[in-house]
Coordinates of C-alpha atoms in Angstrom, one line a residue:
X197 CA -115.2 261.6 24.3
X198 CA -118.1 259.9 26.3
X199 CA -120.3 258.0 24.5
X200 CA -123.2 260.1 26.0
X201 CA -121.5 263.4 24.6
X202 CA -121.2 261.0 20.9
X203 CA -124.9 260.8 20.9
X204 CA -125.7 264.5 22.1
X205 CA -123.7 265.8 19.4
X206 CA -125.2 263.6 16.5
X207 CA -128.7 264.5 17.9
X208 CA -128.1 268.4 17.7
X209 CA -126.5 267.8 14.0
X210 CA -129.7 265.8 13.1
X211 CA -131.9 268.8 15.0
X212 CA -130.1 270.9 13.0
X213 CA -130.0 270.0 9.8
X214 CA -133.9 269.9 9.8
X215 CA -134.8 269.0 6.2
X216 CA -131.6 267.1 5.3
X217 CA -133.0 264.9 8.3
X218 CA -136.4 264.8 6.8
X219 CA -135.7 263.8 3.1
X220 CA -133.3 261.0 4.9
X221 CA -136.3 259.7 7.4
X222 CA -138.7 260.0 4.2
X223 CA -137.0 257.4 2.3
X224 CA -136.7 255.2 5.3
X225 CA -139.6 255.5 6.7
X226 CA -141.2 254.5 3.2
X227 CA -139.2 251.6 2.4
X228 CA -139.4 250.0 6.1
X229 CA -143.7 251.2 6.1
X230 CA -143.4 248.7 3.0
X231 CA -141.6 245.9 4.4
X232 CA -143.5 246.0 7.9
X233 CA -147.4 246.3 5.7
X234 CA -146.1 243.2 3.8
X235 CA -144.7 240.9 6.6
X236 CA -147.7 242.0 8.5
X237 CA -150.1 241.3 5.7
X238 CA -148.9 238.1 4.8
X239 CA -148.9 236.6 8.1
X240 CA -152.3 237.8 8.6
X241 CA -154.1 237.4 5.3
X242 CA -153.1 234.1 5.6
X243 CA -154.2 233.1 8.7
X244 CA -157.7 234.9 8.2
X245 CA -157.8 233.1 4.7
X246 CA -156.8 229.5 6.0
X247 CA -159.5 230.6 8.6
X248 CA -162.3 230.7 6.3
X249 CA -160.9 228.2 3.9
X250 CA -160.8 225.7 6.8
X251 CA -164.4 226.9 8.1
X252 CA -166.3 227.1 5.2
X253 CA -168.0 223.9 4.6
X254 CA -167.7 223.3 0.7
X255 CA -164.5 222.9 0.8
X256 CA -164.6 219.7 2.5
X257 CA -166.7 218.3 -0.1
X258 CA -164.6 216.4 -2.6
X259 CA -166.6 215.2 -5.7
X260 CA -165.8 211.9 -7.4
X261 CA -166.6 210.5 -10.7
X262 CA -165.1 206.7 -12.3
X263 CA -161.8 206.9 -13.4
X264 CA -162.3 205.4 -16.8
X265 CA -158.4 204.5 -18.0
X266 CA -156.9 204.4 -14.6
X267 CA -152.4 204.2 -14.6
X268 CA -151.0 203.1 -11.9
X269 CA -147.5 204.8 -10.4
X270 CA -144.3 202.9 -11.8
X271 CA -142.5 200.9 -9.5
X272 CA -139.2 202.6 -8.7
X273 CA -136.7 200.2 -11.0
X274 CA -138.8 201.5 -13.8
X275 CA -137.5 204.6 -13.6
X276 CA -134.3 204.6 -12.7
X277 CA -131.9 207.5 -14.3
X278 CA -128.4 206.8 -16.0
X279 CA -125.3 208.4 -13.4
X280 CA -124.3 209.7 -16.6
X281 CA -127.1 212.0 -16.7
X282 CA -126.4 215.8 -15.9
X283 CA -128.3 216.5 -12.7
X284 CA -130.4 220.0 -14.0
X285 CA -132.0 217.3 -16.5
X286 CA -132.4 214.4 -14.3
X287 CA -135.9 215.7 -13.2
X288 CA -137.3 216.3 -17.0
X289 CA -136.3 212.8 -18.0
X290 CA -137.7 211.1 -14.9
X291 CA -141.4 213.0 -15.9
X292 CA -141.3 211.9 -19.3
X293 CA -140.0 208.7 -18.8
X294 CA -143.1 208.2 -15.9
X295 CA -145.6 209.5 -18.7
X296 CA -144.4 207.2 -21.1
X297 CA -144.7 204.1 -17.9
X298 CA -148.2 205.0 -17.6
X299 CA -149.0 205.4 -21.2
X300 CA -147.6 202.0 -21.9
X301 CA -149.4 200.0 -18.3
X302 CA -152.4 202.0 -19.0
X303 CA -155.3 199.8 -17.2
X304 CA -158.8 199.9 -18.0
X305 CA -160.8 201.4 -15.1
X306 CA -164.5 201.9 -14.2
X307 CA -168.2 202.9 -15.9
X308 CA -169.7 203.6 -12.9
X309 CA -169.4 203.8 -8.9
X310 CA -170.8 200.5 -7.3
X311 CA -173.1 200.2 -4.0
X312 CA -170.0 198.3 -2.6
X313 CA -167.5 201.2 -4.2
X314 CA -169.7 203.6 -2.2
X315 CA -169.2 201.3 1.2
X316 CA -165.6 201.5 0.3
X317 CA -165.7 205.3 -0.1
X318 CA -167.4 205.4 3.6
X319 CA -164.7 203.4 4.9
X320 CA -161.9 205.8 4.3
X321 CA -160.4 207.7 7.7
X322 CA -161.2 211.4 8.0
X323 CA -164.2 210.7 6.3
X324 CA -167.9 211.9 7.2
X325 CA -170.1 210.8 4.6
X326 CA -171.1 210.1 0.9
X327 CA -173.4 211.6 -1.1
X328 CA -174.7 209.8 -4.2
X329 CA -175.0 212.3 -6.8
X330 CA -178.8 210.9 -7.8
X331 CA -180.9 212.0 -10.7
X332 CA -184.6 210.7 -10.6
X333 CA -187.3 212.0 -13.4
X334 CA -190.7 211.9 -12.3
X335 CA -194.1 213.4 -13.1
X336 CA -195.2 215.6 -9.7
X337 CA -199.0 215.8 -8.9
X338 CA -200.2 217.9 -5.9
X339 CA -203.0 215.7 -4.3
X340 CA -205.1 218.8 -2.6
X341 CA -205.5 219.6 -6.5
X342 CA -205.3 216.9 -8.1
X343 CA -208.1 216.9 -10.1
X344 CA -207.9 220.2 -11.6
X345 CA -204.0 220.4 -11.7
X346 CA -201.9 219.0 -15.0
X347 CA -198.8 216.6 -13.9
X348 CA -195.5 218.3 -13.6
X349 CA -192.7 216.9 -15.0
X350 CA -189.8 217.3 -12.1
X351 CA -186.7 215.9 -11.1
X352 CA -185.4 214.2 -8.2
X353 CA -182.6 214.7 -6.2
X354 CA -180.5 213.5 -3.7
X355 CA -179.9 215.9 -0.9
X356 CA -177.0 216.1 1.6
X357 CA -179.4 216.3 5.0
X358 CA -176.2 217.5 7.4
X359 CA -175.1 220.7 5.2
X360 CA -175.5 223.9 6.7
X361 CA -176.2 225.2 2.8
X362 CA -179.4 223.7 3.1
X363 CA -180.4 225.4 6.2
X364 CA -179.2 228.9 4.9
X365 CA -181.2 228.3 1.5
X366 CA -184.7 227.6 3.3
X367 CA -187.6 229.8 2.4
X368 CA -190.5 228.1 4.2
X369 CA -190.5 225.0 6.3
X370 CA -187.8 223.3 7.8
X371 CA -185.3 220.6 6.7
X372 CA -185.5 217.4 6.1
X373 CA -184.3 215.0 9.2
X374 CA -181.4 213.2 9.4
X375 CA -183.2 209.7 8.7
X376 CA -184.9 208.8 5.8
X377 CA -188.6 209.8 5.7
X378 CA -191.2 209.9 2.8
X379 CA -190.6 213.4 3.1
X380 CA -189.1 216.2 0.4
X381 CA -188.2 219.5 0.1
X382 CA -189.6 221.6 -3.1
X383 CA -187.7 224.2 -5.1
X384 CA -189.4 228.0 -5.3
X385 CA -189.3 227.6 -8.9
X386 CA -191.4 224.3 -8.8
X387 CA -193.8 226.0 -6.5
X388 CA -194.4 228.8 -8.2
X389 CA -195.3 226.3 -11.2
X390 CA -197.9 225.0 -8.5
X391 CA -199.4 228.5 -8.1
X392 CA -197.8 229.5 -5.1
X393 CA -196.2 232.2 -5.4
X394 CA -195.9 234.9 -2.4
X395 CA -193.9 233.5 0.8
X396 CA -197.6 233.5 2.7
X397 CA -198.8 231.1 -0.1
X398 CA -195.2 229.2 0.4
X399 CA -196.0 228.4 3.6
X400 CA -199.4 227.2 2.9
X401 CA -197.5 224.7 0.9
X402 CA -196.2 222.7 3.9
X403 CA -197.9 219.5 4.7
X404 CA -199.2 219.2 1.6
X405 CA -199.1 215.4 0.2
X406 CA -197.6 215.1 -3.4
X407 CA -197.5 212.3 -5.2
X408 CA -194.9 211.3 -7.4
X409 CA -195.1 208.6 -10.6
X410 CA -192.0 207.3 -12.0
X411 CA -191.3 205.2 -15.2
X412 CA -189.0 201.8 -14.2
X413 CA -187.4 200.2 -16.4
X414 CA -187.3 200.7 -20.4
X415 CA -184.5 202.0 -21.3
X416 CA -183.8 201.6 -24.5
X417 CA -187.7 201.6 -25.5
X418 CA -187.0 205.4 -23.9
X419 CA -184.4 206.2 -26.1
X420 CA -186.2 204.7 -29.4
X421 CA -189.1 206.4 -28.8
X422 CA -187.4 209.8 -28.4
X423 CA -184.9 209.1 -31.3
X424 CA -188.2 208.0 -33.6
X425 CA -190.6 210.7 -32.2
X426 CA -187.5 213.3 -31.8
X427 CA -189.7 214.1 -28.2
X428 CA -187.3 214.6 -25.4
X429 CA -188.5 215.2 -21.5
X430 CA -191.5 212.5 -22.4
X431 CA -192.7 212.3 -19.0
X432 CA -193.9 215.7 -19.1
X433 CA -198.2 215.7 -19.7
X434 CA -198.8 212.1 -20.9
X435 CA -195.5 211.4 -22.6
X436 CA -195.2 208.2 -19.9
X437 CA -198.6 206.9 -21.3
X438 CA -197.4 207.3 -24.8
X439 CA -194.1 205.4 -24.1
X440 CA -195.6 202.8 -22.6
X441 CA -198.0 202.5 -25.7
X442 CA -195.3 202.5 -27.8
X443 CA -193.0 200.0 -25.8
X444 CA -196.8 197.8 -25.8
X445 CA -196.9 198.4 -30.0
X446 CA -193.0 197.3 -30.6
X447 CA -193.2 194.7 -28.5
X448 CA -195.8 193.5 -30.6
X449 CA -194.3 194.3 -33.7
X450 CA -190.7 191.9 -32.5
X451 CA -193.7 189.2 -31.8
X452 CA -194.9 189.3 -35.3
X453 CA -191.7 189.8 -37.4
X454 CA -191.8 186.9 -38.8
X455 CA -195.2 187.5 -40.4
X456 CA -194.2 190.5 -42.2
X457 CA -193.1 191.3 -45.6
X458 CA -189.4 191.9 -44.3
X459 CA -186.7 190.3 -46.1
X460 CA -185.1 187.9 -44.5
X461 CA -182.0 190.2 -44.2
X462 CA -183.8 192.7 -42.9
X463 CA -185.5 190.6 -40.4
X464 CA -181.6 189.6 -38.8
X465 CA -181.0 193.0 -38.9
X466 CA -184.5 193.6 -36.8
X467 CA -183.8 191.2 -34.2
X468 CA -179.9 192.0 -33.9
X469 CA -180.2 195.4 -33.1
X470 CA -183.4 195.1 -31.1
X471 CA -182.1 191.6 -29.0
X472 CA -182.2 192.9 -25.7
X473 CA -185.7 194.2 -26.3
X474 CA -186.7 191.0 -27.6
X475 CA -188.8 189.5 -24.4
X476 CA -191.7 187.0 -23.8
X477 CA -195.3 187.6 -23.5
X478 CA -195.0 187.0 -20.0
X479 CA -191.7 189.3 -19.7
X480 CA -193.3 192.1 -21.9
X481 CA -195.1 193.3 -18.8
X482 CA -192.5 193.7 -17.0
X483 CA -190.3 195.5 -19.6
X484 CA -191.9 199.1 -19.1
X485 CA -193.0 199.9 -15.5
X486 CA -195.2 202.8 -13.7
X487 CA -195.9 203.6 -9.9
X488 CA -196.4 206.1 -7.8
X489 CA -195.4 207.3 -4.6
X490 CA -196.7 209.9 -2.0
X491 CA -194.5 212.0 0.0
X492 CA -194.9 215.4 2.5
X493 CA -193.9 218.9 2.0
X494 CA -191.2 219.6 4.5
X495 CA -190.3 222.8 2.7
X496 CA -189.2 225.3 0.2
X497 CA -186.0 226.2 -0.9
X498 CA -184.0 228.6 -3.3
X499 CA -181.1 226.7 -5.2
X500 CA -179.0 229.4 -5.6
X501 CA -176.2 227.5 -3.7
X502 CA -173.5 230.5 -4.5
X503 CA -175.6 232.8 -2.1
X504 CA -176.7 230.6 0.6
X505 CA -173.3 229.7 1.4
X506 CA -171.8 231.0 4.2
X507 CA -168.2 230.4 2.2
X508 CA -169.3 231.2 -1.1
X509 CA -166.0 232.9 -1.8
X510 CA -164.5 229.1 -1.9
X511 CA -167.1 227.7 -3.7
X512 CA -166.4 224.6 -6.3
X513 CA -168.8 224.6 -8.3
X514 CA -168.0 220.5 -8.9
X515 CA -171.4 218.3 -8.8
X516 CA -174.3 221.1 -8.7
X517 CA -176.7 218.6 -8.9
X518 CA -180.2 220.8 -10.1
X519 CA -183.5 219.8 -9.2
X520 CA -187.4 220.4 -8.1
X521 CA -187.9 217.9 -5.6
X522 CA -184.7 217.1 -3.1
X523 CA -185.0 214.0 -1.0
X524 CA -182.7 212.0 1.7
X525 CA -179.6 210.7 0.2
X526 CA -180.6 207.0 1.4
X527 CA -184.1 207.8 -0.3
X528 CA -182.9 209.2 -3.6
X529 CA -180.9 205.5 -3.7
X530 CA -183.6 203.7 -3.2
X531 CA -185.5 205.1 -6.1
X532 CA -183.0 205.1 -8.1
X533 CA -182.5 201.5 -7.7
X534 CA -186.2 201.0 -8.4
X535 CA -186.0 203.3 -11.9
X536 CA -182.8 201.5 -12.7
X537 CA -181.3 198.6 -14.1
X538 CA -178.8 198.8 -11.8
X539 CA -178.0 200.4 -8.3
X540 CA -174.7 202.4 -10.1
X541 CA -174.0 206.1 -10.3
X542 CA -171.7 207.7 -11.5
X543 CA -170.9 210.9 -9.4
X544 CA -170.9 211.2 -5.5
X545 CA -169.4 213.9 -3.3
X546 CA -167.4 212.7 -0.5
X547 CA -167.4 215.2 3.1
X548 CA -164.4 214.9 5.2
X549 CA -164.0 215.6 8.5
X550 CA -161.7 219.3 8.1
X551 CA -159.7 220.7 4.8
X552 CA -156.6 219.7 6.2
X553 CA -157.8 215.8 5.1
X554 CA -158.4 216.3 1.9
X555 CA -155.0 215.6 0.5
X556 CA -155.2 212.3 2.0
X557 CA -158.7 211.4 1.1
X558 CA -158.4 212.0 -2.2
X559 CA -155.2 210.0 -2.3
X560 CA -157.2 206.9 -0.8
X561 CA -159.9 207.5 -3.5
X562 CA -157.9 207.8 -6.9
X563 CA -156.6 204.5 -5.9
X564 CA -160.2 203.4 -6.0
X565 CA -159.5 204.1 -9.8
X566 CA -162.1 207.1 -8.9
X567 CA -161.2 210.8 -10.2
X568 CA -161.2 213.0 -7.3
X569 CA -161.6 217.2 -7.7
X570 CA -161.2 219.1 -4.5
X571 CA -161.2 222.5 -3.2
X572 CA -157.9 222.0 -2.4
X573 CA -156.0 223.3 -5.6
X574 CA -157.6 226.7 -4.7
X575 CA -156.1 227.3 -1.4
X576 CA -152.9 226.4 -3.1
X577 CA -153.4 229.1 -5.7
X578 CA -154.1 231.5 -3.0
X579 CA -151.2 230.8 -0.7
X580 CA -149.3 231.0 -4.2
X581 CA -150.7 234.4 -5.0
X582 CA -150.2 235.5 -1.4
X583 CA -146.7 234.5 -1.6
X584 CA -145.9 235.9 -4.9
X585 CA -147.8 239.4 -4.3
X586 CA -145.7 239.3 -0.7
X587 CA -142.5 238.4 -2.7
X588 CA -143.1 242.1 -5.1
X589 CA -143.8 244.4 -2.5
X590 CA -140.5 243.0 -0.2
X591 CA -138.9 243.7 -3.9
X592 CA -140.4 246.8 -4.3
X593 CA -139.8 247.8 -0.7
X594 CA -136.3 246.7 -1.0
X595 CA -135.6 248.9 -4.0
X596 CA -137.2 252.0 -1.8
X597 CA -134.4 251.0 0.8
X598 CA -131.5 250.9 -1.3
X599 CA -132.5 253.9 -2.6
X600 CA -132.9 255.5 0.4
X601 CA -129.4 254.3 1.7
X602 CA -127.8 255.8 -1.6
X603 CA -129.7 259.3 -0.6
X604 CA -128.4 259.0 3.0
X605 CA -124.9 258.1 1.7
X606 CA -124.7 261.2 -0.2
X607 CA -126.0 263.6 2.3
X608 CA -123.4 262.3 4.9
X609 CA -120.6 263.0 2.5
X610 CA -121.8 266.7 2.0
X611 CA -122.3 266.7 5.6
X612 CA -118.9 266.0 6.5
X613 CA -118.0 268.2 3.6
X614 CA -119.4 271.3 5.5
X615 CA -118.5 269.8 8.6
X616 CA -115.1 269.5 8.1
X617 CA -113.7 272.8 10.0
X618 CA -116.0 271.1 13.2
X619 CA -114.4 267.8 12.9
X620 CA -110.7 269.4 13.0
X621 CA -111.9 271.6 16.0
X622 CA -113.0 268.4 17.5
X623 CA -109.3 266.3 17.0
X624 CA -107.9 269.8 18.0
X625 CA -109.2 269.5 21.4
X626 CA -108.5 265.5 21.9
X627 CA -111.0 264.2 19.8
X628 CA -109.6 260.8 18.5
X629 CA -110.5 259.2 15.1
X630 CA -112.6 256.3 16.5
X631 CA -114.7 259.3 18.0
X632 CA -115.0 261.0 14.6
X633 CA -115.5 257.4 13.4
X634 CA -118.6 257.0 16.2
X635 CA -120.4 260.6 16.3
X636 CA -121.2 260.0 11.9
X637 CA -122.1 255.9 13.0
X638 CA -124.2 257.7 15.7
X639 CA -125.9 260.2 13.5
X640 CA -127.0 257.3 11.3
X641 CA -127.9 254.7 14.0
X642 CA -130.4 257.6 15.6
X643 CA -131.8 258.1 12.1
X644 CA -132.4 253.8 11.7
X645 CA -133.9 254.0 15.4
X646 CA -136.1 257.1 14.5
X647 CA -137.0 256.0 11.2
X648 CA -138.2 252.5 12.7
X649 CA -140.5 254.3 15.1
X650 CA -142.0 256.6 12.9
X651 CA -142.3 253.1 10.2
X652 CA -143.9 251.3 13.1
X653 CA -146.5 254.1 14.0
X654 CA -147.5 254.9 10.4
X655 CA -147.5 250.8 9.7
X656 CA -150.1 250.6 12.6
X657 CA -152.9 253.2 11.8
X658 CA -152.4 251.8 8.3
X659 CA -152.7 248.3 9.3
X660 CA -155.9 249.6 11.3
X661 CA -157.4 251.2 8.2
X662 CA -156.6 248.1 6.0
X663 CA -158.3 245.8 8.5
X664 CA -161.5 247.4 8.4
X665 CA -161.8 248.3 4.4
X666 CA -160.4 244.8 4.0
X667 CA -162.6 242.8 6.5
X668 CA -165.7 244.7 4.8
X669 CA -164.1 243.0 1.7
X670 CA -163.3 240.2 2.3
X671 CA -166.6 239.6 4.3
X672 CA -168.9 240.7 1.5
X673 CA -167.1 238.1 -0.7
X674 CA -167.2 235.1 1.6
X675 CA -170.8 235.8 3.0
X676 CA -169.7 235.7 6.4
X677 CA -167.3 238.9 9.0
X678 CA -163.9 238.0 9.3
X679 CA -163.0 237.7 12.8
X680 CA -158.9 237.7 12.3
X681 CA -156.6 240.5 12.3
X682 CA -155.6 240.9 8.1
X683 CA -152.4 242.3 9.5
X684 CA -151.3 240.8 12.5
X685 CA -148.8 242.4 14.6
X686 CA -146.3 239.8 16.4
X687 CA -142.3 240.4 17.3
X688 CA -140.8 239.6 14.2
X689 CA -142.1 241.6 11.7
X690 CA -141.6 244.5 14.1
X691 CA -137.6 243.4 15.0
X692 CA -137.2 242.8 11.4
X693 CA -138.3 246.3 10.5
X694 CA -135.7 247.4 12.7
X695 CA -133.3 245.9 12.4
X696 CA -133.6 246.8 8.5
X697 CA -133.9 250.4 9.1
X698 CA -130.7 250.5 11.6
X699 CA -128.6 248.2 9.7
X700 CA -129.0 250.4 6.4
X701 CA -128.9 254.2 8.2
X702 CA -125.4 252.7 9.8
X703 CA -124.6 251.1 6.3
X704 CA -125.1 254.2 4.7
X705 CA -123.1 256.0 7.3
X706 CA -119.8 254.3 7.2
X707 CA -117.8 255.3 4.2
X708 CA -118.6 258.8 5.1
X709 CA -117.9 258.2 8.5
X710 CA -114.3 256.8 7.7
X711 CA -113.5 259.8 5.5
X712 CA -114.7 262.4 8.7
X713 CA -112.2 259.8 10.8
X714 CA -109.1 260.5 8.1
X715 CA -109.5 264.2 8.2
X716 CA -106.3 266.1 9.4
X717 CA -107.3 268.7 11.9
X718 CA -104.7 271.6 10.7
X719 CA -105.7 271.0 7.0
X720 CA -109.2 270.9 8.6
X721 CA -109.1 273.8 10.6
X722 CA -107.6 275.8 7.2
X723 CA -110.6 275.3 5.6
X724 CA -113.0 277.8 8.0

């Protein structure tokens, strides 16, 4: 037989056997619609996630805080494993026995992040800049109404001047510029404590002078007087001036100790716990210091950072620094040096260049003995979901197969149970075995090649319909339309699909196939 007559004569058997056909196709069209949605979806999803993962500007932001017991990594010969180890327990030893290294060479790490820790921070490749994570409390007077307004009690601080968040969270105004300028921005909430409440009355804000008095110095006076007067926030509406009274009336009191009617037990005591209060006449003035500075209104933003970001969907949430007044970065330094003992912090976000450098930038900072948190565990938590949802559905769509195959398998054998009289006609008239054999591999290839067409087209218009529900998604989640394709069509998926559908329709069709080829055509032909 021609292998043109093969393939007519398995066509007209599938034409014929109408519904048999369609239960077959319905199982193989399902399982393969499965498989191609998955490989489709994964390839895309991922690429359109990566997209906005790469994009969104958060997730460059890595936020840093002293490392205060830093371990260092064991040096090899440290850990070395007996031979006579099994190898499936080589692994567990080796992390126990690098837990108990570090335990044991445990060093002692940092209090706080130095100016020169932050010029070390700056020096890293890949990265942009770092942001001092400053906190400045100050009382807030509006000079235009000065005289009939009561101080605010605000605070200060530092404000990354390159982000894009800023821009998108602006109500009035504009931002502040990329030098440093006695200029700030002002939360709504702080003015609508100023009386300005609609956005006309915002924008009348702008311009304004404000002046600003902060409290240097005093430290511990600060926290005595809020421990004895149980008064926290003190520099809200003339809790400075009280402070400063009571860091004038304790000075005094240290000066005079010795005049009281203090044991002299009690005295000791006195001048123990109080010794870094104890100061001069002459140094008394300096312990507890006020001034003021004026700055512009450059405008007025919301702080709800989740909604202003254009990424929110991969938001951190590490170092949301909250505040009234937000000033430049190299500002918000420089007063906290002035308010400070010391120029240290103790939190700072560092901006790299793209998400792909965060592994490496965060490897350079931890072995600044700095703690480094990253958006980088949650793309690895999504690709780990997106594997592990893509690895149950090609289960799932697996199972559908091998079901299907078992369905065509059986309706083969019946088939060449009713075709049996036909297959001995066919031997009768020359027919040989391997053509038997052929015509039922036939039937099954044509129903692999139809059911991977008809998988294919349905897999399309429900890729098309995904797209668009899940772009809408997907978009109102990260704040921002998703350009890529959610399933993206390329040759592989499509081959594999295929070549899936063919392999198991032909799989399916061989044991009935090599029964149809061992019929005997006069044992055959009895049977009509």
């Amino acid at each position: 037989m021609r292998f043109f007559d093969i393939l007519t004569l398995a066509a007209q058997d599938l034409w014929a056997r109408k519904l048999r056909t369609f239960l077959n196709l319905t199982g193989i069209v399902t399982g393969c619609t499965m498989l191609l949605l998955t490989a489709l979806g994964a390839t895309g999803s991922t690429a359109v996630l990566r997209g906005l993962f790469e994009s969104a500007e958060e997730v460059r932001k890595i936020w840093i805080e002293p490392q205060y017991f830093y371990a260092p990594e064991p040096p090899q010969d440290a850990i070395t494993i007996s031979d006579l180890v099994e190898a499936d327990r080589v692994e567990r030893i080796r992390s126990e026995m690098i837990a108990a290294w570090k335990g044991e060479h445990r060093e002692e790490g940092l209090d706080a992040i130095s100016p020169a820790l932050l010029a070390q921070l700056s020096e890293i490749p890949r990265v942009d800049r770092v942001i001092p994570d400053v906190r400045v409390d100050a009382q807030l007077t509006l000079d235009a109404e000065a005289a009939s307004s009561t101080p605010l009690f605000t605070h200060i601080v530092s404000t990354d001047v390159h982000s894009s968040v800023l821009a998108a969270q602006l109500l009035a105004g504009d931002v502040l510029d990329a030098a440093p300028r006695d200029e700030v921005l002002v939360s709504e909430w702080l003015a609508y404590r100023l009386g300005y409440l609609s956005r006309d009355d915002l924008k009348r804000l702008i311009g304004k002078q404000v002046t600003l008095r902060f409290q240097a110095g005093g430290r511990e006076l600060h926290w005595m007087y809020q421990f004895l007067t149980q008064q926290y926030g003190t520099l809200d509406q003339g809790g400075l001036a009280e402070q400063i009274a009571f860091a004038s009336a304790f000075q005094q009191v240290l000066a005079d100790l010795d005049s009281t009617s203090l044991s002299s037990e009690q005295k000791a005591t006195m001048r123990n716990v109080t010794q870094s209060l104890m100061t001069s006449e002459a140094e008394s003035d300096d312990t507890v210091q006020v001034f003021e500075r004026s700055f512009r209104i450059r405008g007025v933003i919301h702080t709800d950072e989740a909604a202003a970001s254009p990424s929110k969907m991969f938001q951190t949430w590490f170092g949301q620094s909250s505040g009234d007044v937000f000033v430049h970065h190299a500002l918000a330094s420089e007063l906290h040096t002035q308010t400070s003992p010391n120029a240290d912090i103790h939190n700072a976000t560092v901006v790299v260049h793209s998400a792909g450098d965060l592994a490496s930038v965060t490897s350079a900072i931890e072995k600044l003995k700095l703690q480094a948190f990253s958006a980088e565990y949650l793309w690895e938590t999504i690709h780990y979901q997106i594997e592990r949802a893509t690895s149950i559905v090609y289960g799932l769509a697996a199972a559908v197969l091998l079901t299907a195959a078992l369905g065509i398998s059986n309706t083969l054998l019946i088939s060449v149970l009713q075709r049996t009289p036909e297959m001995g006609i066919l031997k009768s008239v020359g027919a040989r075995d391997r053509d038997i054999l052929l015509l039922m591999l036939a039937e099954g290839t044509l129903l692999g090649v139809i059911g991977a067409a008809v998988s294919i087209g349905i897999g399309w218009l429900l890729s098309w319909v995904g797209t668009h529900f899940l772009s809408l998604y997907i978009s109102s989640r990260a704040g921002e339309t998703v350009t890529g394709q959610l399933f993206q069509f390329t040759w592989w998926p499509v081959l594999l699909v295929c070549a899936c559908s063919i392999f198991i329709c032909v799989l399916a069709s061989t044991i009935p196939a090599w029964r149809a080829a061992r019929i005997d055509p006069v044992i055959a032909m009895r049977r009509r």
